[in-house]
PDB file of C-alpha atoms in Angstrom:
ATOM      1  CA  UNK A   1       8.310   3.347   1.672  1.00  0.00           C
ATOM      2  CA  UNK A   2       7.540   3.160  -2.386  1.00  0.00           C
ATOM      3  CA  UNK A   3      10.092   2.796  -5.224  1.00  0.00           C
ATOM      4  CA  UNK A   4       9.648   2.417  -9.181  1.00  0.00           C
ATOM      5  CA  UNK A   5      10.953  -0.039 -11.112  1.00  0.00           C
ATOM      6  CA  UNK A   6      10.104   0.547 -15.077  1.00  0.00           C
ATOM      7  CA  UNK A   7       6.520   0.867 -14.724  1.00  0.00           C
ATOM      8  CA  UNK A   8       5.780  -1.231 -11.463  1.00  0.00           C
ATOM      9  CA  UNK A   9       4.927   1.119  -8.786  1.00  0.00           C
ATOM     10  CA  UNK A  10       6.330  -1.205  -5.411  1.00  0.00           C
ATOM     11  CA  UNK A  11       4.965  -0.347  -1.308  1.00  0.00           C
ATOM     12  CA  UNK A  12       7.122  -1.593   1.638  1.00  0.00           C
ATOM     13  CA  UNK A  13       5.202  -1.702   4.853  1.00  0.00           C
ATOM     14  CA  UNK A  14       6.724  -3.516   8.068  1.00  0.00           C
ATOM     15  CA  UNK A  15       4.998  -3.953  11.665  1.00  0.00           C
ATOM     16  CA  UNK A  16       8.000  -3.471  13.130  1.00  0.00           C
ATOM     17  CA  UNK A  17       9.544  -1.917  16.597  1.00  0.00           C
ATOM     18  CA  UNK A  18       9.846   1.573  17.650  1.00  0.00           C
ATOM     19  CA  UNK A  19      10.945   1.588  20.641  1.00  0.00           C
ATOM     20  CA  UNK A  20       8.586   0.532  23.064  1.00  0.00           C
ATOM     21  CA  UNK A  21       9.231  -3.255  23.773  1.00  0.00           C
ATOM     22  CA  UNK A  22       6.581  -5.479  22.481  1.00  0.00           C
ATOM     23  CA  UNK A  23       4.578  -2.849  19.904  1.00  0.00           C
ATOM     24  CA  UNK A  24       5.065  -4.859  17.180  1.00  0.00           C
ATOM     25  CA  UNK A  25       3.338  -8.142  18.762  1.00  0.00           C
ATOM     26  CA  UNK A  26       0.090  -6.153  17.802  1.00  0.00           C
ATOM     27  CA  UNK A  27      -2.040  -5.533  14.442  1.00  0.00           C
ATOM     28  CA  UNK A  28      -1.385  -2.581  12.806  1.00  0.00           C
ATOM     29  CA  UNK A  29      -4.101  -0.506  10.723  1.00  0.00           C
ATOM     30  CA  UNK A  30      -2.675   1.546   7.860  1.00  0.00           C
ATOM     31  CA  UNK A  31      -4.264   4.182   5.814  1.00  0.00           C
ATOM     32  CA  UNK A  32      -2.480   4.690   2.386  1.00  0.00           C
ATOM     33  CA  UNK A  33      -3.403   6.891   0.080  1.00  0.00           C
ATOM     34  CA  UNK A  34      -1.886   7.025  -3.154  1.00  0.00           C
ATOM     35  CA  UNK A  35      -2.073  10.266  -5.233  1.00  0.00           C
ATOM     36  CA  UNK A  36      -1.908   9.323  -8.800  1.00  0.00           C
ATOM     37  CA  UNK A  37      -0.957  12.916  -9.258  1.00  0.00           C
ATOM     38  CA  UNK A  38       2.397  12.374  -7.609  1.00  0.00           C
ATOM     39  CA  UNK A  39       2.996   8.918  -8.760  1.00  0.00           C
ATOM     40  CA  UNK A  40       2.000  10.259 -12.323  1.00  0.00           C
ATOM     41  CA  UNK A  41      -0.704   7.395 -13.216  1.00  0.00           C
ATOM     42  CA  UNK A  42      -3.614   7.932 -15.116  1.00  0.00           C
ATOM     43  CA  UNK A  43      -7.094   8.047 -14.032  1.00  0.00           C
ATOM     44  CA  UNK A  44      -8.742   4.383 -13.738  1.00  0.00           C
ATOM     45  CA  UNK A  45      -9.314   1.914 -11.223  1.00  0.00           C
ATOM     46  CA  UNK A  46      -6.317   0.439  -9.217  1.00  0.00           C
ATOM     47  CA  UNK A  47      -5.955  -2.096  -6.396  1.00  0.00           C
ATOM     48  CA  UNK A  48      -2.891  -3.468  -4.320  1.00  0.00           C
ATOM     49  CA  UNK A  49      -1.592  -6.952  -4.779  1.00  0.00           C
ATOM     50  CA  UNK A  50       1.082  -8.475  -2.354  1.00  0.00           C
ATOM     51  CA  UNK A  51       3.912 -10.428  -3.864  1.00  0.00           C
ATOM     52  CA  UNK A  52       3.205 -13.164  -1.030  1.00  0.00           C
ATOM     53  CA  UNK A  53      -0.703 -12.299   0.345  1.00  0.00           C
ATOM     54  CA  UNK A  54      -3.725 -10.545  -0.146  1.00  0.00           C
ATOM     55  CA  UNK A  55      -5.442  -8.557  -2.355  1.00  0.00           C
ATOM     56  CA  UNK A  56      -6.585  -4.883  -1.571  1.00  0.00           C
ATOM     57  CA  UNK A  57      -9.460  -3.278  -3.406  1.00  0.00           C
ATOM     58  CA  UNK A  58      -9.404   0.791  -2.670  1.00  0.00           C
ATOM     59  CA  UNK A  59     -11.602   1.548  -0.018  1.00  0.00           C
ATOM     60  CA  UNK A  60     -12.251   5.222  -0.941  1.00  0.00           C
ATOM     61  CA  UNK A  61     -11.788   6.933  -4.041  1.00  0.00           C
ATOM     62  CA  UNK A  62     -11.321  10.880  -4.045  1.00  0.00           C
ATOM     63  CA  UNK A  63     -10.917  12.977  -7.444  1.00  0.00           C
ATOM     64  CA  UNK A  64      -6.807  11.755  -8.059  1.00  0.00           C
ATOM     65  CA  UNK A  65      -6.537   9.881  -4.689  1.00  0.00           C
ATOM     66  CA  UNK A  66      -7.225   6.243  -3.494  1.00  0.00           C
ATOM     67  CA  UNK A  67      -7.076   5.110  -0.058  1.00  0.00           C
ATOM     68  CA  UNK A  68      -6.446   1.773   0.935  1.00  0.00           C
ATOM     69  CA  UNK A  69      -7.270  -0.133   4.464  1.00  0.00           C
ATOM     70  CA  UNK A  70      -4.208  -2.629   5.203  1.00  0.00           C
ATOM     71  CA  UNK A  71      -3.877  -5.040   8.261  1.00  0.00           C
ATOM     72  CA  UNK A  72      -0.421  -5.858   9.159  1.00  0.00           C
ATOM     73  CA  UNK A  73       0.006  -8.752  11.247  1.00  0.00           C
ATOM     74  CA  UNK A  74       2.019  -8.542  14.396  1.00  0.00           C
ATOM     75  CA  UNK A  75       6.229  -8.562  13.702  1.00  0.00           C
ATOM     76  CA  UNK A  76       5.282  -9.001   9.762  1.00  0.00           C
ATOM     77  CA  UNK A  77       6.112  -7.111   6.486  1.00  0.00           C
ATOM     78  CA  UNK A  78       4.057  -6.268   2.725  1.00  0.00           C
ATOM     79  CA  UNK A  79       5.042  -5.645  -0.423  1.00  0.00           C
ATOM     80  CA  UNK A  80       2.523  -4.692  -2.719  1.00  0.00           C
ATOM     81  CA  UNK A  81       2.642  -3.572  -6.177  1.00  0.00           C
ATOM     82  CA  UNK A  82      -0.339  -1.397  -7.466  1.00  0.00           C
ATOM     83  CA  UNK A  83      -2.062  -2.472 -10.112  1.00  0.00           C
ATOM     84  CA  UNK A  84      -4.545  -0.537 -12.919  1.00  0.00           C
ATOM     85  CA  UNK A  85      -7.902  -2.698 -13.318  1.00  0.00           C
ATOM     86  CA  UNK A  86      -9.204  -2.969 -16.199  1.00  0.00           C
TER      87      UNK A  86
END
């Protein structure tokens, strides 16, 4: 899930249940990629920052895309806001 608010570009992920008892007592892997096409950014260098964690640099970089490689830790939640380097 992502939401604006003024310029702050916000990402809600949650390692949650769905359905099958106990899923969520496991790590979770999660490929984003962020289209700065969509999300009408300019081109430059961005990176994720949780409000209460880690950092996350871009792990791949395609033309208008970035992808980004994020660990979820068993029955937890992220929010990140995206951030232009530079």
């Amino acid at each position: 899930h992502y939401w604006r608010s003024g310029e702050q570009v916000y990402f809600l992920f949650g390692n949650l249940e769905t359905g099958l008892t106990g899923d969520s007592r496991l790590e979770r892997n999660v490929r984003l990629v962020v289209s700065l096409d969509e999300l009408q950014l300019p081109d430059g260098a961005y990176r994720l920052r949780a409000v209460e964690g880690p950092v996350v640099e871009a792990s791949r970089r395609g033309e208008r895309t970035l992808d980004f490689d994020i660990k979820i830790a068993p029955e937890d939640s992220l929010v990140f806001t995206l951030e232009k380097i530079g």
